[in-house]
GROMACS .gro file of C-alpha atoms in nm:
model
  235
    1UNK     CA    1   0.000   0.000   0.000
    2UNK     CA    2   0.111   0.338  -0.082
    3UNK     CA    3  -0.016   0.526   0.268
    4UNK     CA    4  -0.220   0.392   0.529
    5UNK     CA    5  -0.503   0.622   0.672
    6UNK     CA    6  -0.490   0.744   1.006
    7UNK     CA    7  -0.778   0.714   1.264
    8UNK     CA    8  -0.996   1.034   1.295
    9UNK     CA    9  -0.823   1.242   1.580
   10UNK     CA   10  -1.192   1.416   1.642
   11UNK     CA   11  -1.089   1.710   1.619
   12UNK     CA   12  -1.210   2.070   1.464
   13UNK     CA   13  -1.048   2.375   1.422
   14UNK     CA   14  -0.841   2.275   1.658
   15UNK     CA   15  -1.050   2.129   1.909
   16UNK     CA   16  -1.134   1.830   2.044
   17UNK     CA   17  -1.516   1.714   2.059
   18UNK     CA   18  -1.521   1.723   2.415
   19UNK     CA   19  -1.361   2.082   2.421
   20UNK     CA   20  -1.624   2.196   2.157
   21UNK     CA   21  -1.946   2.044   2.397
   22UNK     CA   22  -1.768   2.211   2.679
   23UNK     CA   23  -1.760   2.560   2.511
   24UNK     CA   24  -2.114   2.550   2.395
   25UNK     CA   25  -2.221   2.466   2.718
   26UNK     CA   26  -2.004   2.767   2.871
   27UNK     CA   27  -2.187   3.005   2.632
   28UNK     CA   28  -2.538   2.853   2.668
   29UNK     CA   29  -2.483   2.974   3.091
   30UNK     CA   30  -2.282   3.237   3.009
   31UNK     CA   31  -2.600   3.392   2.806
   32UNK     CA   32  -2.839   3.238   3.088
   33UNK     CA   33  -2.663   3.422   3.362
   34UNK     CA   34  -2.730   3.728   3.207
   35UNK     CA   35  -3.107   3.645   3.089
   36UNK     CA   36  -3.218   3.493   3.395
   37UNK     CA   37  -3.001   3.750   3.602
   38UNK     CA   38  -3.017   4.087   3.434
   39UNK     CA   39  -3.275   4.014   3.161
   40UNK     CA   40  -3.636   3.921   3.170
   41UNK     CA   41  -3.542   3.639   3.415
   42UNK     CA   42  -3.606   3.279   3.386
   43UNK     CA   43  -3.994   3.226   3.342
   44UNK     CA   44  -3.963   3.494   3.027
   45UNK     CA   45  -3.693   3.330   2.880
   46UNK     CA   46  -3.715   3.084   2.580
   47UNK     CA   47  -3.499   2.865   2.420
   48UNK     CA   48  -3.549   3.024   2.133
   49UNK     CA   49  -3.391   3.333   2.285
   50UNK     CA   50  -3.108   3.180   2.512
   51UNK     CA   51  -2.981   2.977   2.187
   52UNK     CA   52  -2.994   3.361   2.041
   53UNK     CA   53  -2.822   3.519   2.308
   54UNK     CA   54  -2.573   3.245   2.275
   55UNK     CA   55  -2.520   3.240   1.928
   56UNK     CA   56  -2.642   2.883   1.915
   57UNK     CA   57  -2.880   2.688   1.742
   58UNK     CA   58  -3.175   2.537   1.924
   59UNK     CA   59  -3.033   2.197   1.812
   60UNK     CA   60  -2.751   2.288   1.954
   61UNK     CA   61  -2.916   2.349   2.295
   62UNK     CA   62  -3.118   2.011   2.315
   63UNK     CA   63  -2.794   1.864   2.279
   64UNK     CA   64  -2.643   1.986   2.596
   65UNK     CA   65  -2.994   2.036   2.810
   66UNK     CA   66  -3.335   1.910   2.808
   67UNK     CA   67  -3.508   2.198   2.935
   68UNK     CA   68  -3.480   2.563   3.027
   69UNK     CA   69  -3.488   2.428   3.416
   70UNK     CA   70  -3.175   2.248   3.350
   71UNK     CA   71  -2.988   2.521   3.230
   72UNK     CA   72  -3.119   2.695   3.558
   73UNK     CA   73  -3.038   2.422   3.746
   74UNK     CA   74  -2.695   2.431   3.676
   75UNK     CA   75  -2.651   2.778   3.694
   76UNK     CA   76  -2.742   2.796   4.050
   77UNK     CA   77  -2.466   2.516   4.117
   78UNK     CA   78  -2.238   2.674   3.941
   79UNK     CA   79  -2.294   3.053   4.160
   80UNK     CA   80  -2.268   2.821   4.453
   81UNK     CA   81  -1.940   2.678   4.302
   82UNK     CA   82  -1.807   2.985   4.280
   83UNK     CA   83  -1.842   3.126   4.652
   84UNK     CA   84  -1.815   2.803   4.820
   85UNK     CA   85  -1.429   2.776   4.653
   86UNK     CA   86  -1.381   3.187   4.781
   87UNK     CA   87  -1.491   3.027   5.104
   88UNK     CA   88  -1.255   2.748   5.091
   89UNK     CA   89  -0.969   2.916   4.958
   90UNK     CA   90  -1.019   3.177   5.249
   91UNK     CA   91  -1.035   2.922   5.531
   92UNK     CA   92  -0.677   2.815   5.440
   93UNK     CA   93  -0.526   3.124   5.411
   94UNK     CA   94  -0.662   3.204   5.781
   95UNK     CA   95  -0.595   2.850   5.891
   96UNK     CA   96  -0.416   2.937   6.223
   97UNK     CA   97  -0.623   3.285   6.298
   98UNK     CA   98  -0.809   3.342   6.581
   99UNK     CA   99  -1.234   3.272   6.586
  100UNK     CA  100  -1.291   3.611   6.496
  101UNK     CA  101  -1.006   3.674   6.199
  102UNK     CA  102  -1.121   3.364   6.062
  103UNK     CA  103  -1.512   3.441   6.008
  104UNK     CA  104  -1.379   3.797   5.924
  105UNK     CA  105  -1.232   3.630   5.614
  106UNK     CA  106  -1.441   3.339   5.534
  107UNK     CA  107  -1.762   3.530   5.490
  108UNK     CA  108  -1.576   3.834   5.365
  109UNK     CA  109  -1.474   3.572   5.062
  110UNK     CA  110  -1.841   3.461   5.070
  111UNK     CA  111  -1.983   3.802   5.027
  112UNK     CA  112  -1.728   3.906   4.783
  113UNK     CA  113  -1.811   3.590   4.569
  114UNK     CA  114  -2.169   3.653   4.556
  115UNK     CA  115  -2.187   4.013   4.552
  116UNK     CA  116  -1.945   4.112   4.285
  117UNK     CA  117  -2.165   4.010   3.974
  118UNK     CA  118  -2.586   4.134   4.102
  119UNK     CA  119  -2.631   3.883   3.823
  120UNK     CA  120  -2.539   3.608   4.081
  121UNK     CA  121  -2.729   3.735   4.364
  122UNK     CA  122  -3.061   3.723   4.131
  123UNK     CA  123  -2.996   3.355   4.024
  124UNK     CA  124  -2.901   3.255   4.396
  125UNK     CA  125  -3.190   3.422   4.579
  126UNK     CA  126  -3.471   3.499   4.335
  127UNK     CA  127  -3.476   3.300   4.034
  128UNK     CA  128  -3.431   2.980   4.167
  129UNK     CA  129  -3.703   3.004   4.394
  130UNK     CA  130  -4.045   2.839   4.344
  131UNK     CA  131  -3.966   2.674   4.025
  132UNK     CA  132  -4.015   2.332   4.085
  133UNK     CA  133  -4.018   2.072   4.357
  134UNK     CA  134  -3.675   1.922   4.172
  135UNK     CA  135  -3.473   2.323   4.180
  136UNK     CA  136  -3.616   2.369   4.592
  137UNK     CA  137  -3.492   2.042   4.673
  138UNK     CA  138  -3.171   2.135   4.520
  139UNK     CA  139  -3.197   2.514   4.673
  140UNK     CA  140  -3.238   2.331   5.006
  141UNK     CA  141  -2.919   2.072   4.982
  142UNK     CA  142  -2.685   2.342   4.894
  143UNK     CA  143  -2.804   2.551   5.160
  144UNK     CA  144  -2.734   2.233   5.370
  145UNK     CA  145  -2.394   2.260   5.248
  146UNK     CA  146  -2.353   2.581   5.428
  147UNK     CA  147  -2.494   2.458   5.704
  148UNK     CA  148  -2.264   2.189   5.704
  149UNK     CA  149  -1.956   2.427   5.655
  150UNK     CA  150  -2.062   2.688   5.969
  151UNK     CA  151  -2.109   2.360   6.206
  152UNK     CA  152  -1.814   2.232   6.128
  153UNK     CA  153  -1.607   2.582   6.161
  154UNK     CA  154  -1.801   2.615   6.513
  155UNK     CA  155  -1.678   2.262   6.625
  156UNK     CA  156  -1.305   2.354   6.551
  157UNK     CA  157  -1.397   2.641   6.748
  158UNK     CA  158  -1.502   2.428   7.013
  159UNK     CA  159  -1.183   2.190   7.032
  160UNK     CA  160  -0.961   2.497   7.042
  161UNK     CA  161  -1.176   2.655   7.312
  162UNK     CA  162  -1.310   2.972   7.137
  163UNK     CA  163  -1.705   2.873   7.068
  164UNK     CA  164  -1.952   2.708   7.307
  165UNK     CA  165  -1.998   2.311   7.338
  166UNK     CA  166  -2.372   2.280   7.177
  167UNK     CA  167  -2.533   2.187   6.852
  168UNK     CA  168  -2.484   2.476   6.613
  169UNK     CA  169  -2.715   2.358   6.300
  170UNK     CA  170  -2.993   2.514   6.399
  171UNK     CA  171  -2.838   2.865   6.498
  172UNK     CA  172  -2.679   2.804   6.134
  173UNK     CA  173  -2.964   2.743   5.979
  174UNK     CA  174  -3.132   3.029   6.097
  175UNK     CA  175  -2.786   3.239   5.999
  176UNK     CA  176  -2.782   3.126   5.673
  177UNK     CA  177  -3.144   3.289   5.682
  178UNK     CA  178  -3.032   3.594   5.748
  179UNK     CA  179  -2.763   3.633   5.513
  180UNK     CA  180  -2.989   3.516   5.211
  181UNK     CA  181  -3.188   3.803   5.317
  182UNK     CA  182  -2.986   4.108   5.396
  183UNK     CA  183  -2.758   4.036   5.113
  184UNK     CA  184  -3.081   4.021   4.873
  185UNK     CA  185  -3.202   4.323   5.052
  186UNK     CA  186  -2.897   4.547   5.032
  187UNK     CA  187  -2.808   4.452   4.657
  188UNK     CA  188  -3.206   4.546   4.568
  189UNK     CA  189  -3.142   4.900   4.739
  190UNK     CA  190  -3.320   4.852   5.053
  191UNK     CA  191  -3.054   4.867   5.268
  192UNK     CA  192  -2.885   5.197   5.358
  193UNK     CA  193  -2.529   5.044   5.427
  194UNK     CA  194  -2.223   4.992   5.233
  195UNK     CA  195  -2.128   4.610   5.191
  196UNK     CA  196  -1.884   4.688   5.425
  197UNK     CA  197  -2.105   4.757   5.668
  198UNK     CA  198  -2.352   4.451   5.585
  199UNK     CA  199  -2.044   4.228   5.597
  200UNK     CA  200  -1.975   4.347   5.964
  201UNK     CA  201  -2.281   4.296   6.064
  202UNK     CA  202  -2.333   3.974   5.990
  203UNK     CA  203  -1.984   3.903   6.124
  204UNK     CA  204  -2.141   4.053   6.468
  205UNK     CA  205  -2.415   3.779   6.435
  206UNK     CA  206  -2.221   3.474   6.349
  207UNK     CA  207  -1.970   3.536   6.636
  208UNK     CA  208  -2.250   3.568   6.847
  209UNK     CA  209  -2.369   3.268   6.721
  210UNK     CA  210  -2.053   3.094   6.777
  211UNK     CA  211  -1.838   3.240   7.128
  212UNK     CA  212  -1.908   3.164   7.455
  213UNK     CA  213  -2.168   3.363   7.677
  214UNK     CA  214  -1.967   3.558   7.921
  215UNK     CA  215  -2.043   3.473   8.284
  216UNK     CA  216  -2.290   3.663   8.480
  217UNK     CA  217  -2.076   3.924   8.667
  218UNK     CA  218  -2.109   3.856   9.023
  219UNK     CA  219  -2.246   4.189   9.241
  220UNK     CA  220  -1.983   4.382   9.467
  221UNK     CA  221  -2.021   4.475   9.787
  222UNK     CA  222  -2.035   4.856   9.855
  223UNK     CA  223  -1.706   5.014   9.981
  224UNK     CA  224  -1.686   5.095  10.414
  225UNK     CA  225  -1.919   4.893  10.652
  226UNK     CA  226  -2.255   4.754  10.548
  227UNK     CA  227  -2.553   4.953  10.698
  228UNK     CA  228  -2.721   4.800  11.018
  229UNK     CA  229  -3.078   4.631  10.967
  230UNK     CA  230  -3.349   4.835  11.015
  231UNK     CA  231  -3.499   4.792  11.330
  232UNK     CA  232  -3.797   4.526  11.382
  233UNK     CA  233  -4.098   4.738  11.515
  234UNK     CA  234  -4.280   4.654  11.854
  235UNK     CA  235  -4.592   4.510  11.846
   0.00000   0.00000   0.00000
């Protein structure tokens, strides 16, 4: 034989199949974030239009999703994603600071992560919400996640002697509460603080959460000799 022919490598322009799948599902949330989160928002949204905004086909989006919800679906894990590695990348630059440096930073990261893009905060806190059993079951295990991070921050706490001995999940629960909240609040324009000041606050409230209660402080007795007792009356 003159030649032999060589196996298809796969690849197009330079790219592998795998690398092309990957980049049309980067521009398919990439167009999402900003349609669901700065755009008419998820329940206006079409297929039609996302594959638009993407410069896609709508072939081309059946082939990486199913449904709108998916693309929302993974969106949301993805804004997660994002903060929970600020979070993580925070906790081990702070690894041997004290209780309060260490939530300083890790929700400083946090609040950083979700604040810097509104886009984020929309998909996170708004969109998500109320779509479908499926996206609040999902809503609800990543929120578990947090959970799950603040106990286990409060039970190093513990073993190095800076946070009271006692289940923390619900005290986190109801933090995690909170910061859903006041973050939504303050990026809609309710809330007449700087993030700053938000952060701070919330910083307040998980130490709170977290430290010891001080002991009761015990009464002192006046200075000089106490006064007699009255005298008992006759009768």
């Amino acid at each position: 034989m003159a030649g032999r022919l060589s196996a298809p490598s796969g690849r197009y322009a330079g790219k592998s199949a795998e690398e092309r799948k990957a980049e049309r599902r980067r521009r398919f949330l990439d167009a999402a974030l900003e349609l669901f989160g700065a755009g008419a928002g998820y329940r206006s949204t079409t297929v039609a239009a996302l594959s638009e905004a993407a410069g896609l086909s709508t072939r081309q989006f059946y082939e990486e999703f199913r449904t709108l919800e998916d693309v929302l679906a993974a969106l949301h894990l993805q804004v997660n994603d994002w903060a929970e590695a600020a979070v993580v990348a925070a906790a081990a630059e702070t690894a041997d600071a004290s209780l309060a440096e260490r939530a300083a930073a890790i929700f400083r990261a946090y609040a950083a992560a979700v604040t810097r893009d509104p886009r984020r905060i929309r998909i996170a806190f708004v969109e998500i919400i109320g779509v479908s059993p499926r996206l609040e079951e999902q809503r609800l295990a990543r929120r578990a996640r947090w959970v799950d991070l603040i106990c286990a921050e409060a039970d190093a706490a513990v073993a190095r002697g800076e946070a009271a001995p006692r289940d923390h999940r619900l005290a986190a629960t109801g933090f995690i509460g909170s910061v859903n909240g006041l973050l939504h609040d303050w990026n809609a324009g309710w809330v007449e603080a700087t993030l700053d000041e938000v952060v701070d606050e919330l910083v307040r409230q998980l130490l709170a959460i977290l430290r010891p209660p001080e002991p009761p402080m015990r009464p002192t007795a006046p200075d000089g000799p106490e006064p007699p007792d009255p005298p008992t009356p006759a009768g």
